[in-house]
Coordinates of C-alpha atoms in Angstrom, one line a residue:
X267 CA 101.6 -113.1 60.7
X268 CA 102.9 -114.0 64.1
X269 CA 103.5 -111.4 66.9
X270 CA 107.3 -111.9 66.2
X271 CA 107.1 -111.2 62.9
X272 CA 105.1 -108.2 63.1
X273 CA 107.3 -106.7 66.4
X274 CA 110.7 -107.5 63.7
X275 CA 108.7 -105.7 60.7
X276 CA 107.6 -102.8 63.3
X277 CA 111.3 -102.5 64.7
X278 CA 112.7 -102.5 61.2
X279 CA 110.2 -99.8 59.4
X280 CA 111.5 -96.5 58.2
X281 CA 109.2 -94.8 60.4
X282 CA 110.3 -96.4 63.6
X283 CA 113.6 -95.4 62.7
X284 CA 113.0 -92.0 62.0
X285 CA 110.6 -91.4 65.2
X286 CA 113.3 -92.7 66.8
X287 CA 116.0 -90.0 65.6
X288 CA 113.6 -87.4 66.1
X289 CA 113.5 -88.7 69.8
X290 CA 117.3 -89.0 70.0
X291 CA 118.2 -85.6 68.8
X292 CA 115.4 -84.1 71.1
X293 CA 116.9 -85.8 74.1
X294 CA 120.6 -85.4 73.8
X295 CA 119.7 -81.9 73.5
X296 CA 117.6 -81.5 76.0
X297 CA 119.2 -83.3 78.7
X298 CA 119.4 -80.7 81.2
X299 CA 115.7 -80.2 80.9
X300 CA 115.4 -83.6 81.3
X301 CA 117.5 -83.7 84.6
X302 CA 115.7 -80.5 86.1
X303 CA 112.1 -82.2 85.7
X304 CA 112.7 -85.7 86.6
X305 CA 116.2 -86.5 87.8
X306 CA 119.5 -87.7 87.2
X307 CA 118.2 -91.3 87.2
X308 CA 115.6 -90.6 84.7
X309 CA 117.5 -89.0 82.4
X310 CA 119.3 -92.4 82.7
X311 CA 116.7 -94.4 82.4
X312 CA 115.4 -92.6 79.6
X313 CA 118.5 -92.6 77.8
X314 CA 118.9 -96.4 78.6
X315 CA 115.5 -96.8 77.1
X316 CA 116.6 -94.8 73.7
X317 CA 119.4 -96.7 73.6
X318 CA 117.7 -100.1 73.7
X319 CA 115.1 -99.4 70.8
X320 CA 117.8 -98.2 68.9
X321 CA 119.7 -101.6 69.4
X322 CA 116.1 -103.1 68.9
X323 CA 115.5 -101.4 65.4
X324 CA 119.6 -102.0 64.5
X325 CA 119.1 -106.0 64.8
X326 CA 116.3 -105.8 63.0
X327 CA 117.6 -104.1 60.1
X328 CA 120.8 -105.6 60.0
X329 CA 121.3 -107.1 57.1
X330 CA 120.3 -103.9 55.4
X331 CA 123.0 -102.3 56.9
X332 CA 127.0 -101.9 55.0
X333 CA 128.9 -102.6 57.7
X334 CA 132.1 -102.3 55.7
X335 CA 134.6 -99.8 56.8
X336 CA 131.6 -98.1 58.4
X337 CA 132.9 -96.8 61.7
X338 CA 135.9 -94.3 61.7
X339 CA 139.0 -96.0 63.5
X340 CA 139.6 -92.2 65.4
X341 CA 136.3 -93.0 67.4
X342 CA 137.2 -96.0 68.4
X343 CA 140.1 -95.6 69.6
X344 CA 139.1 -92.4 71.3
X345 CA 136.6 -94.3 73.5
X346 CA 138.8 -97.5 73.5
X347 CA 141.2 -95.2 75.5
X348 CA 138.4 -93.8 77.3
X349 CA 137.6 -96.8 79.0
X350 CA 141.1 -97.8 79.6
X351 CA 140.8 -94.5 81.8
X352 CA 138.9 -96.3 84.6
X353 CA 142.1 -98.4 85.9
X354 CA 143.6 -95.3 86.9
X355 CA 140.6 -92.9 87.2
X356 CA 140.5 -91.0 90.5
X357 CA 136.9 -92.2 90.8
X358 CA 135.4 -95.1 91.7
X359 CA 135.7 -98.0 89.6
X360 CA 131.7 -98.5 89.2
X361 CA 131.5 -94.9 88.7
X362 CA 133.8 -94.5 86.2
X363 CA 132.4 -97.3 84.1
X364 CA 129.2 -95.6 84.6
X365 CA 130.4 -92.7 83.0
X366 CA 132.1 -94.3 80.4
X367 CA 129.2 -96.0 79.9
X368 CA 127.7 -92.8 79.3
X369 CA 130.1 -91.6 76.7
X370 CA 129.3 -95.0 75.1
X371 CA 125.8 -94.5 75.0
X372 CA 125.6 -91.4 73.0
X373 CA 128.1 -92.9 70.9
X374 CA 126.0 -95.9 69.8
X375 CA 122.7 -93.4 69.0
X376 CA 125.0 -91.1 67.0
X377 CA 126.3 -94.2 65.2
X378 CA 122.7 -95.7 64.7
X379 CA 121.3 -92.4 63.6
X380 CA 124.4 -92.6 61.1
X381 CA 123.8 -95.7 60.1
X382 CA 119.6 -95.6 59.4
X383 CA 119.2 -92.3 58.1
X384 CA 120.7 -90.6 55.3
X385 CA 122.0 -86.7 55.6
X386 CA 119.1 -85.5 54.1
X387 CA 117.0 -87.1 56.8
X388 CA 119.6 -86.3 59.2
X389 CA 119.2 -82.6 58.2
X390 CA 115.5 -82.7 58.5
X391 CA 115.7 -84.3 61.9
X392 CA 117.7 -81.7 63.1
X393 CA 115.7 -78.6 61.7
X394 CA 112.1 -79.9 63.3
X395 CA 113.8 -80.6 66.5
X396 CA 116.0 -77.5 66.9
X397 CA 112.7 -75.5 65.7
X398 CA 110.7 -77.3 68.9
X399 CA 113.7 -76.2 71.3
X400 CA 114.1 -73.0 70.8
X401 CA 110.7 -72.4 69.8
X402 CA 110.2 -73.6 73.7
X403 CA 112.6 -72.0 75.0
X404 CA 111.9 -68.5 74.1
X405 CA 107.9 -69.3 75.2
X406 CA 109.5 -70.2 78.1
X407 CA 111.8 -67.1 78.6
X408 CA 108.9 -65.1 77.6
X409 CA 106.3 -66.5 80.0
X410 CA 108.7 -66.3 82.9
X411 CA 110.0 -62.7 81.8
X412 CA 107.6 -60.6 80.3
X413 CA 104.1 -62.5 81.5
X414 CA 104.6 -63.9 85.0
X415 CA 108.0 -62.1 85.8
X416 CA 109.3 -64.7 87.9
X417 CA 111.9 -67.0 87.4
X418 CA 111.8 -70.7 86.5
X419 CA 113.9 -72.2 89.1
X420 CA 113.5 -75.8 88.3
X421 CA 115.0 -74.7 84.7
X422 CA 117.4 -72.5 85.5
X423 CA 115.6 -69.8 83.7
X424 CA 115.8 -66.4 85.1
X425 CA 113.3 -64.4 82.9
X426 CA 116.1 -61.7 81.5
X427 CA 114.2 -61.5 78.5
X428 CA 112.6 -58.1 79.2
X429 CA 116.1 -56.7 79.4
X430 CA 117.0 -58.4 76.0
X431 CA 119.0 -61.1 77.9
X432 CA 121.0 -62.9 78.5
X433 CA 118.8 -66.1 78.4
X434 CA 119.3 -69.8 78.2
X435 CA 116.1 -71.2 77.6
X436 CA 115.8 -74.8 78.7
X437 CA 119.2 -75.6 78.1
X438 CA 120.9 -74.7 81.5
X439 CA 123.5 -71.5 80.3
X440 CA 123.7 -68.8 77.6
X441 CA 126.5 -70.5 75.7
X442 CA 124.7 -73.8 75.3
X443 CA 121.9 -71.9 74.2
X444 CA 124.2 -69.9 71.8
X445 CA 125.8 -73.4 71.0
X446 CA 121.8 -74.9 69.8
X447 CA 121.0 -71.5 68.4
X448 CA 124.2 -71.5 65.7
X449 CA 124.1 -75.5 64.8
X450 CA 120.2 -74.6 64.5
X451 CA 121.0 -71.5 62.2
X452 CA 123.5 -73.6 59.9
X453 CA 120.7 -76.0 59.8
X454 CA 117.9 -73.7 58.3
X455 CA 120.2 -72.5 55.6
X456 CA 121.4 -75.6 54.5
X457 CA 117.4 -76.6 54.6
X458 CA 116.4 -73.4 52.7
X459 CA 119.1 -74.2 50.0
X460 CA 117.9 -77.5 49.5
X461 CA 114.4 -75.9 49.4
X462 CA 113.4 -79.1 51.3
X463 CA 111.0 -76.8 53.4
X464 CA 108.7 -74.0 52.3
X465 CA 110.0 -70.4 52.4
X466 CA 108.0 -68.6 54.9
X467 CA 109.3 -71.6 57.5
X468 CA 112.8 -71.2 56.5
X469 CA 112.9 -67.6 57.3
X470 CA 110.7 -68.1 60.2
X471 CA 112.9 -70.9 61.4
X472 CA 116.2 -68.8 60.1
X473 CA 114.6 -65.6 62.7
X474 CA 113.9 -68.0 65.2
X475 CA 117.7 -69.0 65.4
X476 CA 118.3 -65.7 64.9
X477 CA 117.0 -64.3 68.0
X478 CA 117.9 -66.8 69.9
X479 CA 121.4 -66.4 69.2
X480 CA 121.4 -62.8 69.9
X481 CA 119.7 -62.7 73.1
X482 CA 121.8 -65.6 74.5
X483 CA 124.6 -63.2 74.5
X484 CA 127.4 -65.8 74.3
X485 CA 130.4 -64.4 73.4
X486 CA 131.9 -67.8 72.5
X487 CA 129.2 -68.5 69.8
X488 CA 130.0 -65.0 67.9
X489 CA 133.5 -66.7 67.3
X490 CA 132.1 -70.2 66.3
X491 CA 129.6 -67.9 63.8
X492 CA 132.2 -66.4 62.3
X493 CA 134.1 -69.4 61.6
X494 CA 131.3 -70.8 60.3
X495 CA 130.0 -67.9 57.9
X496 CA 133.6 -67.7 56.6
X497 CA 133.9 -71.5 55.9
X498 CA 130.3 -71.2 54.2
X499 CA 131.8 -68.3 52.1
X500 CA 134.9 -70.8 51.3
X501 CA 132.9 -73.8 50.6
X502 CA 130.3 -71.6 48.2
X503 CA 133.5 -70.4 46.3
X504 CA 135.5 -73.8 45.7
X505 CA 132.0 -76.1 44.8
X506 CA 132.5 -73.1 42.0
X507 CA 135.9 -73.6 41.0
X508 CA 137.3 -76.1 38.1
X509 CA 137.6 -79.3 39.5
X510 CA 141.6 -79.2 38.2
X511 CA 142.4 -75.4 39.9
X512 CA 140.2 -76.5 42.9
X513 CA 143.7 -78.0 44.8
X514 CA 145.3 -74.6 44.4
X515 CA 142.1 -72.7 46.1
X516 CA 142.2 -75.4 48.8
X517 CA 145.8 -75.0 49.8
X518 CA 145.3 -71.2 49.8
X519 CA 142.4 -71.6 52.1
X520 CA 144.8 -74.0 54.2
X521 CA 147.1 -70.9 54.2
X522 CA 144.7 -68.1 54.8
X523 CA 143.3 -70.3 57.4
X524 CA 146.7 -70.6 59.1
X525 CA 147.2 -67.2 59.2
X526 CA 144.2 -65.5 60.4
X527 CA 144.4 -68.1 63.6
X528 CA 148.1 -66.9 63.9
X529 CA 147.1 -63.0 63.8
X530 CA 144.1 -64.1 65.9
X531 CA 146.0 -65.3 68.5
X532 CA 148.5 -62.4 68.3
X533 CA 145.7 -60.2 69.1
X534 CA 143.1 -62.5 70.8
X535 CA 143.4 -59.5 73.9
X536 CA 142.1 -56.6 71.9
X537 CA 139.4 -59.2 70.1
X538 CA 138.3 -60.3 73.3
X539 CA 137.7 -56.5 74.6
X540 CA 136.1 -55.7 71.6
X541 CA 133.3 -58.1 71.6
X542 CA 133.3 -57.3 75.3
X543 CA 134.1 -61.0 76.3
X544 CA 136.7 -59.8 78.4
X545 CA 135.1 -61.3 82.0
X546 CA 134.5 -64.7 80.6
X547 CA 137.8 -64.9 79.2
X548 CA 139.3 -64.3 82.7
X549 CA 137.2 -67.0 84.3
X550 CA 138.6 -69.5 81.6
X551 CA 141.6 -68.5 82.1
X552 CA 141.6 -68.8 86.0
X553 CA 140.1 -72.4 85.4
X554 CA 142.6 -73.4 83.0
X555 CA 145.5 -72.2 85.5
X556 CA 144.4 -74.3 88.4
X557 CA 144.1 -77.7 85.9
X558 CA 147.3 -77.2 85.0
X559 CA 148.6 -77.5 88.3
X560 CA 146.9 -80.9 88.3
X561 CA 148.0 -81.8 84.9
X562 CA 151.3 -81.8 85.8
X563 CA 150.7 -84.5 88.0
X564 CA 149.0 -86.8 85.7
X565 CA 150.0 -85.3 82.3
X566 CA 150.2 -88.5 80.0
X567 CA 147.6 -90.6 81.4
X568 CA 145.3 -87.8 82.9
X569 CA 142.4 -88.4 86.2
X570 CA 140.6 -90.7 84.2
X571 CA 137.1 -90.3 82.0
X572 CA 134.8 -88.3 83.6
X573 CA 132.3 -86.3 81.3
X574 CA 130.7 -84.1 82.9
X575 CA 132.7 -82.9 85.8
X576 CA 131.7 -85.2 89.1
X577 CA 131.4 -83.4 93.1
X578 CA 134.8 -85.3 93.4
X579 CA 138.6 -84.7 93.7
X580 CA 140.7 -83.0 92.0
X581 CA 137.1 -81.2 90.4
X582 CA 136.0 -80.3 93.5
X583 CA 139.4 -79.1 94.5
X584 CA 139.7 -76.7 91.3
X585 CA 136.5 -75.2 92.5
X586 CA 137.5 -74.3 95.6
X587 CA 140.1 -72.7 94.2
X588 CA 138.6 -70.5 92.0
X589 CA 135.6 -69.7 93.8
X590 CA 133.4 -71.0 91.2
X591 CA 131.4 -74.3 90.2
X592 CA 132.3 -75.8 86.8
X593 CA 130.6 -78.4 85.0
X594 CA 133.6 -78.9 82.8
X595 CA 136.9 -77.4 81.8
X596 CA 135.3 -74.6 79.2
X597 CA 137.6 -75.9 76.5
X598 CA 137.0 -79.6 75.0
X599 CA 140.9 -79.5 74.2
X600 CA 141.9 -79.5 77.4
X601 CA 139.1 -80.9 79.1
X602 CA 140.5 -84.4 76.9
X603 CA 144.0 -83.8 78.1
X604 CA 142.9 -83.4 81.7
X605 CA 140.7 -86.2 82.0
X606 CA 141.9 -88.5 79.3
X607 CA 145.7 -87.2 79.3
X608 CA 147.8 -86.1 76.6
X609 CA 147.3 -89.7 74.2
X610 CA 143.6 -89.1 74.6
X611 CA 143.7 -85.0 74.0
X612 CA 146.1 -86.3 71.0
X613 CA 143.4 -89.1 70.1
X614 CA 140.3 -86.5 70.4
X615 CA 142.1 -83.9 68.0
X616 CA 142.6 -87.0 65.6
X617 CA 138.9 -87.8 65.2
X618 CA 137.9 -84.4 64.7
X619 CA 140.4 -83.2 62.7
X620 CA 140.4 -86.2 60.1
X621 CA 136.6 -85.9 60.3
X622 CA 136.7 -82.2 59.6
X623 CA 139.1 -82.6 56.5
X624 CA 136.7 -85.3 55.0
X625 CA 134.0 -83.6 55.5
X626 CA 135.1 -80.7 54.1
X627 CA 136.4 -82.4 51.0
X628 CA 133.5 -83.7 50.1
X629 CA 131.4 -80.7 50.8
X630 CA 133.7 -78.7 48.4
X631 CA 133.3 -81.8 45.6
X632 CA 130.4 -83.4 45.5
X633 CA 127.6 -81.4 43.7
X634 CA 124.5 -82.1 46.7
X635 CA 124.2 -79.0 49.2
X636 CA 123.4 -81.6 51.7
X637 CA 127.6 -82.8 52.1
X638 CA 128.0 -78.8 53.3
X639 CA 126.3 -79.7 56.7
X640 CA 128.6 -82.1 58.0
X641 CA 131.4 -79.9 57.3
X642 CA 129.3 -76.9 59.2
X643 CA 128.5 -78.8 62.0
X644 CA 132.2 -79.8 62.6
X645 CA 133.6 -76.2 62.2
X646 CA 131.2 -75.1 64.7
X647 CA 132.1 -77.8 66.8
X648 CA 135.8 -77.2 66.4
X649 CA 135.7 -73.5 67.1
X650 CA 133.4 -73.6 69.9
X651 CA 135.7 -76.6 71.8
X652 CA 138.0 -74.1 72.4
X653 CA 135.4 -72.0 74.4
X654 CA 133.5 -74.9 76.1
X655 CA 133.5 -78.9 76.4
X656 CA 129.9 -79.2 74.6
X657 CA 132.0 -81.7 71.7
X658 CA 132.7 -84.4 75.0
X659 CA 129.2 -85.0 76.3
X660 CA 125.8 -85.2 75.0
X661 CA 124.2 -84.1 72.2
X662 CA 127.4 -81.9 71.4
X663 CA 129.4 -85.7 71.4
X664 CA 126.8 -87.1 69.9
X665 CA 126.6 -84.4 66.7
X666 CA 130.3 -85.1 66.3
X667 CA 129.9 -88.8 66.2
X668 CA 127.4 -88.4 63.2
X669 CA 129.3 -86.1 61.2
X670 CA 132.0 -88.5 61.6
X671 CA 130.5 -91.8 60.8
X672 CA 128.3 -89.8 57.5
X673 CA 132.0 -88.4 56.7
X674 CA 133.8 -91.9 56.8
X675 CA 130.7 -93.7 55.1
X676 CA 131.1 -91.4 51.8
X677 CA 135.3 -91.2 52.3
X678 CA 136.8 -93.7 53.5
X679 CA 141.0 -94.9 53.4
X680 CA 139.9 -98.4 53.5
X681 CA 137.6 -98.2 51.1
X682 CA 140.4 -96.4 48.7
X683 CA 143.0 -99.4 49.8
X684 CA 140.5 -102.0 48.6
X685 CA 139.6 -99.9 45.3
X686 CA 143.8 -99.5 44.8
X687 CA 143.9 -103.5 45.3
X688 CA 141.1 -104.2 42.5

């Protein structure tokens, strides 16, 4: 067998493709760990590394591969628009493509992870690397809070964990923490109802999460939980129902749904005080204040793709004016209309709003657990957007991009068209 041969075989085994997942999920996750230890241009490099064995093991299994319909139209037009962003981004232009670039990139590993794994593998993936993280970072908070009591600096960790929190582990803030903690959570139950790993690690993993959660103490991920325990609830109840009364259940959800956000937002005040989020809410709300006055400058088009926010104007201006330094504008919604205007806030509802009524359909009618994580993930994702930008960067883009493709893959228009045609 020649060396070519064997590399192709290597690059195109089932094993390289699921070290490689296990590596992707670990990294998008970890990327401020990353950063902290060996730089920005590490983390670049290493990304640029993941993305090329990825590219490496696609080629190499590409006839394998369904390409059919397989990418949802909503993503790319989202980052087709994206990119369009750098003629008229307030950056400059090699910078902007570099961060477009960057939105591309985690695009492409969601897509191959999509593409190479099924959601059962997906699931797994997910659990052993969310189990690692967290399992680090409270050795981590604990070393630096109860053992040494000092902080770690170069982590960001400040060793609160003797005063039950908050912490944030090795992922930078609470809420990202929080954010890990509750996809982490949904994870282990879906894994425990498949009984795909033993029991004692399931409610190991399950406390794990757990505690994490809690001593995070994000206010923003006690909302996204309680979305997602309530759609669980939902989804338990309608896999149930007839499959001819299961319409009616659905529309009734559509309508509960419709009116607990309306009563929500008519009291979103006292529910704010009551889970004591009252603080964080006024520093969002500050934030979101000062964009707008910058919004109405650029209101279709927006500044132009960013990401992460840069040290540049009109960021850097919006931080001088409220006295604080943001790494985004705590709300994915309107982080997308500032950066990407009101066609790309438009455009990013779109793909996670058709993504989230596929998945859900199929997790309420098809009889494997496994379809309920997609639709988990993205009603986590959904809820928490309007707290913080975690669904436009990283490992948050990334988990979106997967639940979409695994979404479109099993439900797809086209695919009905060309069924309706036959």
């Amino acid at each position: 067998m020649s060396l070519s041969v064997a590399l192709r075989a290597f690059a195109g085994s089932a094993r390289f493709a699921q070290a490689l997942t296990l590596l992707a999920v670990g990294l998008a996750f970890s990327t401020h760990a990353v950063r902290s230890i060996i730089g920005t241009a590490g983390l670049i490099a290493a990304i640029a590394g993941l993305v090329v064995l990825c590219a490496l093991s696609l080629v190499a299994r590409w006839r394998a591969v369904e390409w059919y319909g397989i990418l949802p139209l909503t993503i790319l037009v989202f980052i087709g628009w994206c990119a369009a962003s750098v003629l008229w981004s307030s950056l400059p232009a090699l910078t902007a493509v570099a961060r477009v670039g960057y939105l591309i990139a985690f695009a492409f590993i969601g897509v191959y992870i999509a593409l190479m794994r099924d959601t059962i593998q997906i699931v797994r993936a997910f659990g052993d690397v969310m189990r690692a993280l967290l399992g680090a970072s409270l050795a981590l908070e604990v070393l630096s809070g109860i053992i040494l009591d000092v902080p770690i600096r170069v982590l960001g960790i400040q060793g609160a964990i003797a005063q039950l929190g908050p912490i944030q582990g090795i992922f930078g803030s609470r809420n990202m923490l929080g954010f890990v903690a509750l996809i982490a959570l949904l994870t282990f139950l879906v894994e425990w109802r498949m009984k795909i790993v033993q029991r004692t690690r399931a409610v190991l993993s399950l406390t794990l999460a757990g505690l994490c959660l809690v001593l995070s103490g994000s206010p923003t991920t006690w909302f996204a939980l309680g979305a997602a325990l309530v759609a669980l609830l939902a989804l338990y109840g309608l896999r149930r129902a007839s499959a001819p009364t299961r319409w009616r259940w659905q529309i009734a959800l559509l309508v509960t749904g419709v009116v607990a956000i309306v009563t929500a937002w008519i009291f979103r005040i006292r529910i704010i005080e009551l889970i004591d989020a009252r603080d964080e809410f006024d520093v969002r709300l500050e934030l979101w204040r000062e964009m707008s006055r910058y919004l109405n400058l650029n209101p279709l088009q927006g500044w132009g793709w960013v990401g992460p926010w840069p040290d540049a104007p009109p960021y850097t201006w919006i931080e001088l004016a409220t006295g604080r330094a943001h790494g985004s504008g705590l709300n994915a919604y309107i982080d997308a209309y500032f950066q990407v205007g009101v066609i790309g806030a438009l455009l990013f509802v779109a793909l996670l709003g058709v993504a989230l009524v596929r998945a859900w359909l199929l997790a309420s009618t098809r009889r494997s657990v496994v379809y309920v994580w997609p639709a988990l993930m993205l009603v986590a994702i959904a809820v928490t957007s309007f707290a913080e930008s975690f669904a436009l960067v990283e490992g948050g883009w990334m988990l979106l991009v997967v639940c979409a493709v695994k979404a479109a893959r099993d439900m797809s228009w086209r695919d009905a068209l060309e069924r309706a045609r036959v």
